[in-house]
Amino acid sequence: MFLVVLTLIAGPALAVAAPAAPDILVSRQLLAKAHLAIGDVVTLAGDPSGARARQFRVAGVYEPTPDPMKFNVERIEARLHLDDLLGLTADPADPASADTVSTINVALSDSPDPSRETSFSRSLSARSPFIFATPTRDSENTTFLVVDRFHTAIAAVTVIGSTAFLLALMVIRAEERKETVGVLRLIGISRKTIMTEVVVEGLLVAVAGAAFGVLIAAGAQHTVNRFFQARYDTALIFMRVSPAIAMRSIAVAVPVGVVAGAVASWMLLRRGTSALVRR
Amino acid sequence: MTAFALAWRTARRYRARAVLAVVGVAVIGALNFDMLMLSHGLLISFADLVNSTGYDIRIAGTAGLPLARQPIDNAAALMTQIRALPEVASVAMLRTATAAAIRPDGPPEGVELMGSSDAAGLGLWRSLTGSNLDIAEGDPSLAPAVIARPMADRLKLAPGSTFSIRVRLSGSLSAMPAIPLRVVGIADFPFESQGAFVVATTMDGFRRANGGVLSDQAELMFAQSRPASGPDAAVAAIGKLRSDLRVFSNEQVIANFGKNAFTYFRQISVVLSTTTAGFSFLLVATLLTVSVNQRLGEVAALRALGIARRKIAATLLWEAALLVGIGGLCALPLGEVLALVLDRILRRMPGLPAGLHFFVFEPQSLLLHASVLIATAVVAAIYPVWLAVKLPIAQTLRQEVVS
């Protein structure tokens, strides 16, 4: 892989272009920004002053691979054949520069050992003093692990707030039915049965709320993605309500509902039957 | 009895629900307060960082990508030209290189080597122990070095100790010989990522590390404008010197950062602060409405006793204000603690400058938080108040007696 900053010296110059101009691909963003069209011939140089410029033909346009690390960067990019790029950027005074690349991507053969990439990169770095090797998996994941932890922490706080909300509602509901529960106790319905009823009610409210929340999120994801995709001109997906996430929110709602129901029923049943029916 | 006293007694009578409502508002209010701090926190923190350097102008080359600019050529001549400008009080340059600290008992550790023409460090480090690069003590044949705290801890280095460093030449199959450096100070480097190994030395030390031969370039230059001219005039004057320069005042750097960097977190903070405000409204409105519905007979009785509608409405408003007010007050310390936790999580992001914080307290956040809560209390009380004041007294009392 060879990443270099090129200068677009001139835009479309189709008329008298060299017939053998090599092909390049340009990103959708560059095509729009430089008002290019497929078949146009452009002049590129590796030097900001335009020295050693060469002409290329725009053979196609591509959508840059969505990259979360670059989502707020304008993707003004072009892809050249490696030989063409080296010919454009190599320093004539340095014969080694035409045989120099910035990055080499290595795919290791399949193996169940997860530490293999680390040991390979360490071994390569130790044997070759001019090479810095690092597993791409780790370097890519760290940022998103951090963002994931941040969102998880916010979700946890929201769950605590929701628990207090549900608990307050369940307490009010329990207060409302104080006399009914007193009568039920008087006719012989056990505390356990009444408690189970309140817990089940709390559970149903929590699960129904979570399911409703999942539906709202599923409906909102399209709007959120469209907004951020338009804002950053990227095909990246910012929000996806996967079945796993939906299941996780419902799974979190279950203990919340049980706790709210249990506390509410305890607050109701801790009083004696006579206290419940007294006005 | 005043409306407030009546509201207070009601809250005390229904203690459990009042406490739960306050807890709910406090937790959601804390999140709301944090999101308000997040919306401007990065920018404030970055501005503090940039303005703490003692230079108000930054000069870079035009070539390269915004985050990987190519060095400025003919740096020495440019320094002289800038220094001669009447708008400029002082100028300094910075050179950087990747290097390896040689360890006698282990593999080399990658470090970032900085060469600074300003012995006080261009504001790029904050001294913890020892001194800056201008110290006269010690072996003069060894270049002085200020090193980052994580490096000092890991390599067990302290002021007075020596270590060797070898510069890595990018894009070239050559190796520089290692040179020894003497540690004169340990410092925090707020612009570098947490845990980064950084070594700052003089320009002479940097030249020695590069085999005694150094191209006439600079990665970055810093200038301080004269108070009489101001940074804008100095920026314009420096920009006229050469066409291959990008010259920014601190204000411009901060404005660019505000436009481009970490916008995701600012947008997420807007979304979450709106959501949490909505959640608080739902919480208080639902609780008050259910509570009023439960106490319709009580409200009707109060009205029948001659208590005015206005007083009933004021009581309900005070109830909402009590729940939201106490919850909102509790949200402040809770929000500060939560902000510390969230900040610690986010600052683990790789490559983030150690001195940058996501959550920064500012009076404006507090004002906005209070405004959101007041609006929440008022809006949440509207429907319950309407229910209470429109109540048919006789019919409600009859229903209450029949039930």
XYZ file of C-alpha atoms in Angstrom:
682
model
C 0.000 0.000 0.000
C 1.286 3.440 -0.842
C -0.483 6.483 0.490
C 0.641 9.825 -0.784
C -0.718 13.306 -1.164
C -1.121 14.210 -4.781
C -1.935 17.533 -6.305
C -4.592 17.777 -8.955
C -2.902 20.251 -11.279
C -5.677 20.601 -13.795
C -9.189 19.356 -14.089
C -10.687 17.863 -17.279
C -8.381 18.283 -20.264
C -9.859 15.769 -22.630
C -9.049 17.287 -26.002
C -5.357 16.754 -26.565
C -4.637 14.171 -23.945
C -1.947 11.626 -24.451
C -3.586 8.511 -25.897
C -1.778 6.209 -23.501
C -2.749 8.046 -20.313
C -2.962 5.404 -17.604
C -6.251 4.812 -15.856
C -7.148 5.983 -12.381
C -10.215 5.706 -10.218
C -11.468 8.739 -8.337
C -13.677 8.866 -5.278
C -17.255 10.065 -5.682
C -16.402 13.096 -3.571
C -13.409 14.071 -5.740
C -15.448 13.550 -8.911
C -18.087 15.982 -7.626
C -15.691 18.514 -6.133
C -13.412 18.741 -9.193
C -16.359 18.521 -11.636
C -14.854 15.468 -13.317
C -16.518 12.893 -15.551
C -15.499 9.391 -16.541
C -13.140 9.583 -19.484
C -11.707 12.960 -18.478
C -7.967 13.318 -18.430
C -6.452 14.910 -15.354
C -2.952 15.953 -14.472
C -1.515 14.769 -11.186
C 1.741 15.563 -9.455
C 3.334 14.339 -6.269
C 4.952 17.691 -5.714
C 2.884 20.721 -4.615
C 4.722 22.846 -7.169
C 3.491 20.593 -9.963
C 6.919 19.256 -10.888
C 7.016 15.909 -12.723
C 3.286 15.980 -13.376
C 1.646 13.221 -15.418
C -1.688 12.813 -17.101
C -4.189 10.134 -16.181
C -7.573 9.130 -17.518
C -10.476 8.843 -15.108
C -11.576 5.271 -15.750
C -14.161 5.056 -13.023
C -15.545 6.369 -9.801
C -15.736 4.538 -6.504
C -17.427 4.967 -3.171
C -14.677 5.010 -0.513
C -14.948 2.127 1.903
C -16.793 3.508 4.923
C -14.190 4.044 7.596
C -15.335 5.102 11.066
C -11.901 6.629 11.687
C -12.377 8.999 8.742
C -16.075 9.719 8.909
C -15.614 13.467 9.352
C -12.864 13.721 6.752
C -13.731 14.667 3.194
C -12.667 11.679 1.098
C -10.868 13.462 -1.741
C -9.029 10.412 -3.049
C -7.795 8.750 -6.201
C -6.526 5.227 -6.764
C -3.615 4.615 -9.084
C -1.811 1.457 -10.142
C 1.181 1.067 -7.823
C 3.665 1.391 -10.720
C 2.046 4.632 -11.855
C 2.108 6.050 -8.346
C 5.742 5.114 -7.806
C 6.613 6.661 -11.172
C 4.877 9.842 -10.070
C 6.344 10.121 -6.606
C 9.784 8.496 -6.765
C 12.725 10.806 -6.225
C 15.064 10.547 -9.259
C 18.028 11.313 -6.968
C 17.207 8.333 -4.748
C 17.109 5.030 -6.663
C 15.642 3.268 -3.606
C 12.585 5.512 -3.534
C 10.985 3.687 -6.477
C 11.172 0.507 -4.447
C 9.730 1.935 -1.243
C 6.226 1.462 0.079
C 4.523 2.949 3.130
C 2.607 -0.060 4.329
C 2.407 -3.757 3.602
C -0.741 -5.582 4.614
C -0.179 -9.195 5.641
C -2.927 -11.789 5.923
C -1.956 -14.713 8.134
C -3.281 -18.170 7.367
C -6.284 -19.254 9.413
C -5.483 -20.384 12.903
C -7.527 -20.571 16.091
C -4.729 -18.946 18.127
C -5.839 -15.335 18.807
C -2.370 -14.229 19.951
C -0.794 -15.234 16.648
C -1.022 -11.763 15.096
C 0.709 -10.209 18.115
C 3.520 -12.751 18.166
C 4.012 -12.427 14.395
C 4.202 -8.630 14.552
C 6.571 -8.712 17.542
C 8.823 -11.225 15.835
C 8.887 -9.213 12.581
C 9.639 -5.950 14.426
C 12.462 -7.617 16.362
C 14.049 -9.144 13.256
C 13.744 -6.031 11.060
C 14.858 -2.848 12.809
C 13.292 -0.586 10.153
C 9.869 -2.160 10.256
C 7.080 -1.386 12.661
C 4.523 -4.183 12.569
C 1.241 -4.093 14.454
C -1.899 -6.216 14.343
C -4.637 -4.228 12.606
C -7.324 -5.848 14.712
C -6.119 -4.210 17.932
C -5.446 -0.801 16.428
C -8.917 -0.626 14.868
C -10.809 -1.878 17.851
C -9.540 0.385 20.608
C -11.430 3.516 19.555
C -14.673 1.637 19.093
C -14.263 -0.234 22.339
C -13.999 3.152 24.040
C -17.090 4.493 22.250
C -18.912 1.246 23.061
C -18.011 1.573 26.758
C -19.155 5.197 26.756
C -22.538 4.262 25.292
C -22.850 1.317 27.683
C -22.195 3.628 30.638
C -24.869 6.049 29.414
C -27.275 3.144 28.910
C -26.578 1.969 32.475
C -27.385 5.426 33.876
C -30.569 5.542 31.803
C -31.574 2.131 33.157
C -31.094 3.403 36.733
C -33.289 6.434 35.970
C -35.888 4.212 34.303
C -35.892 1.898 37.313
C -36.679 4.821 39.615
C -39.405 5.926 37.208
C -40.984 2.479 37.008
C -40.665 2.011 40.743
C -42.471 5.293 41.424
C -45.244 4.315 39.033
C -45.585 0.879 40.596
C -45.727 2.398 44.084
C -48.503 4.772 42.979
C -50.349 1.854 41.358
C -49.957 -0.191 44.520
C -51.208 2.714 46.669
C -54.170 3.080 44.355
C -55.157 -0.549 44.917
C -54.524 -0.579 48.648
C -58.144 -1.239 49.554
C -58.602 -3.862 46.830
C -55.537 -5.698 48.078
C -56.845 -5.434 51.649
C -60.125 -7.044 50.596
C -58.233 -9.760 48.701
C -56.204 -10.462 51.825
C -59.434 -10.591 53.911
C -61.009 -13.208 51.632
C -57.919 -15.381 51.966
C -55.695 -14.626 48.976
C -52.124 -15.210 50.115
C -49.411 -12.515 50.254
C -47.366 -14.626 47.823
C -50.122 -14.586 45.197
C -50.637 -10.822 45.506
C -46.900 -10.209 45.392
C -46.566 -12.392 42.298
C -49.356 -10.423 40.629
C -47.594 -7.093 41.272
C -44.218 -8.460 40.177
C -45.722 -9.839 36.969
C -47.383 -6.498 36.352
C -44.040 -4.697 36.815
C -42.389 -7.219 34.520
C -45.034 -6.759 31.830
C -44.764 -2.957 31.984
C -40.943 -3.124 31.771
C -40.872 -5.612 28.898
C -43.625 -3.770 27.012
C -41.715 -0.499 27.544
C -38.484 -2.071 26.300
C -40.249 -3.554 23.254
C -41.806 -0.172 22.526
C -38.369 1.423 22.914
C -36.903 -1.075 20.449
C -39.657 -0.212 17.966
C -38.953 3.528 18.364
C -35.211 2.907 17.932
C -35.829 0.730 14.871
C -37.965 3.501 13.414
C -35.420 6.186 14.330
C -32.373 4.385 12.962
C -33.240 5.261 9.364
C -33.568 8.974 10.231
C -30.376 8.985 12.330
C -28.367 7.218 9.613
C -29.715 9.485 6.887
C -28.873 12.581 8.949
C -25.294 11.572 9.770
C -24.646 10.108 6.301
C -25.731 13.397 4.731
C -23.835 15.417 7.363
C -20.540 13.602 6.777
C -21.059 12.484 3.155
C -20.387 8.859 3.954
C -22.021 5.498 3.499
C -21.157 4.568 7.066
C -23.967 3.147 9.187
C -24.090 4.988 12.519
C -26.977 3.190 14.171
C -28.208 -0.351 13.708
C -30.789 -2.014 15.904
C -29.680 -5.626 15.619
C -31.661 -8.552 17.074
C -28.889 -8.969 19.668
C -29.272 -5.365 20.851
C -33.059 -5.688 20.929
C -32.785 -8.866 22.977
C -30.281 -7.239 25.306
C -32.588 -4.294 26.064
C -35.483 -6.631 26.733
C -33.231 -8.789 28.905
C -32.262 -5.691 30.929
C -35.948 -4.794 31.303
C -36.751 -8.139 32.980
C -34.797 -7.580 36.231
C -35.875 -3.911 36.245
C -39.526 -4.983 36.121
C -39.048 -7.698 38.725
C -37.262 -5.331 41.124
C -39.879 -2.581 40.649
C -42.738 -5.047 41.158
C -41.112 -6.689 44.177
C -40.392 -3.371 45.915
C -43.873 -2.018 45.187
C -45.584 -5.178 46.477
C -43.359 -5.189 49.564
C -44.324 -1.599 50.340
C -47.970 -2.616 50.041
C -47.884 -5.915 51.897
C -45.637 -4.898 54.766
C -48.720 -3.271 56.270
C -51.280 -5.392 58.055
C -54.599 -6.276 56.384
C -56.536 -3.934 58.654
C -54.246 -1.047 57.715
C -54.882 -1.785 54.064
C -58.668 -1.617 54.312
C -58.740 1.338 56.710
C -59.776 4.610 55.032
C -51.372 27.743 54.642
C -49.320 28.722 51.634
C -49.268 26.752 48.376
C -45.646 25.826 49.034
C -46.445 24.479 52.502
C -49.308 22.454 51.079
C -47.040 21.027 48.354
C -44.360 20.201 50.932
C -46.898 18.392 53.138
C -48.190 16.424 50.134
C -44.654 15.383 49.223
C -44.043 14.274 52.817
C -47.309 12.385 52.953
C -46.480 10.440 49.764
C -42.849 10.108 50.757
C -41.952 6.964 48.824
C -43.140 8.220 45.468
C -41.611 11.649 46.095
C -38.226 10.122 46.922
C -38.372 7.867 43.868
C -39.318 10.794 41.639
C -36.423 12.834 43.054
C -34.038 9.900 42.468
C -35.291 9.537 38.885
C -34.918 13.257 38.175
C -31.481 13.301 39.853
C -30.155 10.421 37.749
C -31.583 11.671 34.468
C -30.701 15.251 35.414
C -27.106 14.165 36.040
C -26.957 12.672 32.565
C -28.500 15.822 31.121
C -25.979 18.004 32.964
C -23.131 15.827 31.663
C -24.362 16.050 28.102
C -24.487 19.835 28.408
C -20.897 19.795 29.681
C -19.916 17.442 26.828
C -21.352 19.773 24.192
C -18.679 22.418 24.808
C -16.237 20.552 27.032
C -13.834 19.471 24.318
C -13.665 22.930 22.831
C -13.064 24.620 26.191
C -10.465 22.036 27.116
C -8.722 22.391 23.748
C -8.788 26.196 24.032
C -7.205 25.976 27.506
C -4.549 23.662 26.123
C -3.715 25.848 23.126
C -3.766 29.101 25.081
C -1.486 27.697 27.776
C 1.512 27.477 25.440
C 2.597 31.114 25.669
C 2.526 31.508 21.874
C -0.527 32.807 20.047
C 0.399 31.927 16.457
C 1.120 28.577 14.805
C 2.878 28.195 11.492
C 2.865 25.007 9.416
C 3.636 24.049 5.844
C 0.915 23.966 3.203
C 1.885 20.561 1.800
C 0.383 17.372 3.123
C -2.810 16.406 4.848
C -4.188 18.556 7.688
C -3.043 16.077 10.320
C 0.214 15.153 8.594
C 1.674 18.321 7.218
C 5.031 18.169 5.521
C 7.770 20.226 7.160
C 8.457 23.875 6.411
C 11.547 24.279 4.225
C 14.276 26.910 4.786
C 13.231 27.142 8.401
C 16.258 29.074 9.685
C 15.816 31.890 7.159
C 12.099 31.989 7.888
C 12.790 32.249 11.635
C 15.001 35.256 10.995
C 12.383 36.860 8.761
C 9.598 36.319 11.282
C 11.710 37.571 14.178
C 12.365 40.776 12.221
C 8.658 41.538 11.806
C 7.508 44.438 14.005
C 4.262 42.570 14.820
C 6.124 39.585 16.312
C 7.662 39.468 19.787
C 9.239 36.006 19.647
C 9.398 32.926 17.469
C 10.434 29.329 18.044
C 10.512 26.115 16.076
C 9.748 22.486 16.738
C 11.171 19.410 15.075
C 9.916 15.897 15.614
C 11.177 12.426 14.791
C 10.318 8.888 15.699
C 13.055 7.234 17.689
C 13.794 4.282 19.913
C 15.022 4.430 23.490
C 17.673 1.777 23.921
C 17.195 -0.390 26.986
C 20.068 -2.494 28.273
C 17.721 -5.149 29.601
C 15.031 -5.326 26.959
C 13.891 -4.472 23.448
C 13.990 -0.800 22.390
C 10.955 1.322 23.266
C 9.445 3.566 20.588
C 9.516 7.250 21.543
C 8.641 10.553 19.950
C 11.664 12.825 19.886
C 11.116 16.586 19.893
C 13.685 19.232 19.231
C 12.725 22.651 20.556
C 14.448 25.960 19.921
C 12.732 27.273 23.061
C 14.441 25.787 26.107
C 11.314 26.413 28.179
C 9.480 23.980 25.944
C 7.100 26.031 23.776
C 4.426 25.270 26.349
C 4.360 21.699 25.066
C 5.242 20.251 28.441
C 4.524 21.010 32.079
C 7.482 20.342 34.304
C 6.915 17.960 37.206
C 10.391 17.447 38.584
C 13.832 18.694 37.570
C 14.188 21.599 35.187
C 13.768 22.662 31.583
C 16.314 22.315 28.801
C 18.171 25.521 29.756
C 19.861 23.969 32.795
C 23.620 24.589 32.932
C 24.448 21.759 35.353
C 25.582 18.278 34.311
C 27.865 16.908 31.644
C 27.728 19.446 28.761
C 28.859 16.795 26.285
C 25.485 15.078 26.725
C 22.412 16.789 25.320
C 19.734 17.546 27.941
C 16.357 15.864 27.743
C 12.969 16.375 29.370
C 11.054 13.114 29.294
C 7.414 12.164 29.782
C 6.349 10.752 33.129
C 5.193 7.327 31.795
C 8.593 6.859 30.173
C 10.426 7.858 33.357
C 8.328 5.403 35.365
C 8.747 2.541 32.905
C 12.475 2.987 32.255
C 13.152 4.057 35.869
C 14.731 7.343 34.820
C 15.067 10.434 37.004
C 16.769 13.823 36.655
C 20.483 13.121 36.489
C 20.236 9.696 34.832
C 21.262 9.033 31.240
C 19.796 6.903 28.477
C 20.471 6.326 24.797
C 18.227 7.063 21.867
C 18.354 6.154 18.182
C 16.408 8.097 15.574
C 14.409 6.127 13.012
C 14.631 7.533 9.523
C 11.321 7.287 7.780
C 11.390 6.015 4.186
C 15.051 5.211 4.262
C 16.944 2.005 4.863
C 19.489 3.614 7.163
C 20.125 3.442 10.863
C 21.402 6.279 12.986
C 23.886 5.542 15.743
C 22.414 5.799 19.236
C 23.383 8.884 21.243
C 23.263 9.327 25.012
C 21.014 11.978 26.589
C 20.956 13.178 30.183
C 17.577 13.554 31.843
C 17.151 17.057 33.269
C 13.435 16.948 33.930
C 10.289 14.869 34.036
C 7.170 16.480 32.600
C 3.607 15.992 31.471
C 3.120 16.453 27.752
C -0.555 17.466 27.470
C -0.563 17.451 23.666
C 0.658 13.840 23.513
C -1.491 10.799 24.176
C -1.642 9.351 27.675
C 1.173 6.915 28.300
C 3.158 8.144 25.280
C 6.939 8.012 25.540
C 8.156 11.496 24.644
C 11.652 12.944 24.769
C 12.205 16.675 24.291
C 15.665 18.012 23.711
C 17.378 21.125 22.397
C 17.827 21.711 18.668
C 21.484 20.850 19.184
C 20.511 17.570 20.832
C 18.078 16.868 18.007
C 20.827 17.501 15.463
C 23.192 15.160 17.324
C 20.496 12.463 17.369
C 20.249 12.833 13.606
C 23.953 12.121 13.134
C 25.001 15.766 13.317
C 23.294 16.558 10.013
C 19.896 18.145 9.988
C 17.886 19.429 7.056
C 16.856 23.068 7.312
C 13.244 22.252 8.086
C 10.705 22.605 10.905
C 7.535 20.638 11.530
C 5.923 23.578 13.275
C 6.781 27.120 14.268
C 5.309 29.143 17.093
C 5.203 32.916 17.318
C 4.098 35.386 19.939
C 2.573 38.608 18.655
C 3.351 41.952 20.225
C 0.463 43.204 22.397
C 0.315 46.421 20.388
C -0.229 44.549 17.111
C -2.319 41.599 18.188
C -2.303 38.089 16.709
C -4.404 38.901 13.617
C -1.950 41.507 12.333
C 0.964 39.184 13.083
C -0.758 36.297 11.252
C -1.283 38.519 8.208
C 2.333 39.735 8.285
C 3.783 36.212 8.560
C 1.446 34.916 5.845
C 2.818 37.513 3.443
C 6.385 36.282 3.871
C 5.960 33.059 1.917
C 3.225 31.318 -0.034
C 3.968 27.837 1.318
C 2.894 28.636 4.889
C -0.289 28.079 6.801
C -0.460 30.607 9.604
C -3.127 30.437 12.288
C -3.828 32.411 15.403
C -4.885 30.397 18.451
C -8.467 31.569 17.918
C -8.408 30.209 14.366
C -6.939 26.887 15.524
C -9.685 26.594 18.147
C -12.377 27.560 15.638
C -11.096 24.901 13.191
C -11.071 22.329 15.972
C -14.642 23.273 16.873
C -15.685 22.793 13.264
C -13.925 19.535 12.504
C -12.850 17.558 15.528
C -15.022 15.212 17.558
C -18.226 16.653 16.136
C -19.758 13.230 16.747
C -19.599 13.762 20.502
C -21.136 17.202 20.240
C -23.997 15.832 18.165
C -24.485 12.889 20.486
C -24.560 15.327 23.395
C -27.336 17.341 21.708
C -29.332 14.163 21.041
C -28.862 12.836 24.566
C -29.511 16.116 26.363
C -32.762 16.495 24.379
C -33.713 12.887 25.144
C -32.946 13.202 28.848
C -34.910 16.474 29.072
C -37.842 14.671 27.420
C -37.413 11.757 29.807
C -37.446 14.071 32.846
C -40.591 15.742 31.528
C -42.292 12.362 31.029
C -41.252 11.216 34.491
C -42.545 14.286 36.331
C -45.644 14.753 34.161
C -46.678 11.111 34.533
C -46.098 11.032 38.270
C -47.960 14.298 38.847
C -50.848 13.287 36.593
C -51.233 9.864 38.217
C -50.861 11.472 41.624
C -53.544 14.105 40.883
C -55.866 11.432 39.464
C -55.431 9.514 42.690
C -56.183 12.600 44.783
C -59.149 13.961 42.831
C -61.398 13.651 45.864
C -58.876 15.480 48.008
C -58.559 18.294 45.474
C -62.343 18.560 45.166
C -62.631 18.741 48.952
C -60.089 21.545 49.101
C -61.960 23.403 46.400
C -65.244 22.840 48.292
C -63.652 24.294 51.416
C -63.056 27.486 49.489
C -59.453 27.142 48.458
C -59.067 29.032 45.194
C -58.238 27.351 41.886
C -55.147 29.536 41.662
C -53.894 28.151 44.964
C -54.541 24.555 43.864
C -52.651 25.263 40.642
C -49.836 26.909 42.609
C -49.664 23.877 44.924
C -49.273 21.501 42.001
C -46.659 23.762 40.437
C -44.777 23.799 43.732
C -45.011 19.991 43.870
C -43.438 19.781 40.427
C -40.857 22.392 41.421
C -39.974 20.475 44.588
C -39.494 17.177 42.739
C -37.530 18.742 39.900
C -35.687 21.255 42.098
C -34.433 18.775 44.679
C -33.714 16.222 41.928
C -31.907 18.885 39.893
C -29.776 19.938 42.866
C -28.857 16.314 43.587
C -28.045 15.961 39.873
C -25.126 18.413 40.158
C -22.764 16.394 42.395
C -24.024 13.175 40.810
C -23.331 14.645 37.368
C -19.802 15.656 38.392
C -19.070 12.100 39.560
C -20.622 10.609 36.429
C -18.643 13.074 34.273
C -15.408 11.870 35.886
C -16.316 8.262 35.065
C -17.381 9.022 31.487
C -14.342 11.262 30.916
C -12.047 8.498 32.110
C -13.697 6.097 29.664
C -13.443 8.452 26.685
C -9.897 9.532 27.403
C -8.730 5.981 26.746
C -9.229 6.712 23.064
C -5.906 6.124 21.310
C -3.953 9.174 20.235
C -6.004 11.606 22.308
C -3.909 14.394 23.849
C -3.518 13.737 27.569
C -4.539 17.296 28.441
C -7.846 17.098 26.604
C -11.082 16.516 28.549
C -14.540 15.801 27.233
C -16.533 17.068 30.214
C -15.663 20.546 31.399
C -17.750 22.559 33.830
C -18.750 26.016 32.717
C -21.390 28.361 34.196
C -23.271 28.286 30.900
C -23.910 24.522 31.300
C -25.249 25.092 34.797
C -27.515 27.880 33.574
C -28.808 25.739 30.723
C -29.312 22.781 33.087
C -31.352 24.983 35.454
C -33.386 26.403 32.552
C -34.145 22.911 31.209
C -35.279 21.775 34.660
C -37.479 24.848 35.243
C -39.073 24.358 31.825
C -39.542 20.654 32.619
C -41.272 21.431 35.924
C -43.583 24.028 34.379
C -44.508 21.994 31.294
C -44.933 18.785 33.313
C -47.358 20.544 35.669
C -49.598 21.964 32.928
C -51.831 18.906 32.405
C -52.229 17.998 36.120
C -53.018 21.662 36.877
C -55.609 21.710 34.108
C -57.125 18.480 35.527
C -57.290 19.953 39.028
C -58.728 23.360 38.171
C -61.364 21.990 35.774
C -62.561 19.446 38.286
C -66.386 19.339 38.774
C -66.482 19.620 42.585
C -69.897 18.187 43.368
C -69.660 15.269 40.949
C -66.186 14.325 42.136
C -67.179 14.453 45.804
C -70.263 12.342 45.115
C -68.194 9.749 43.238
C -65.685 9.732 46.066
C -68.425 9.082 48.652
C -70.095 6.376 46.507
C -66.795 4.589 45.870
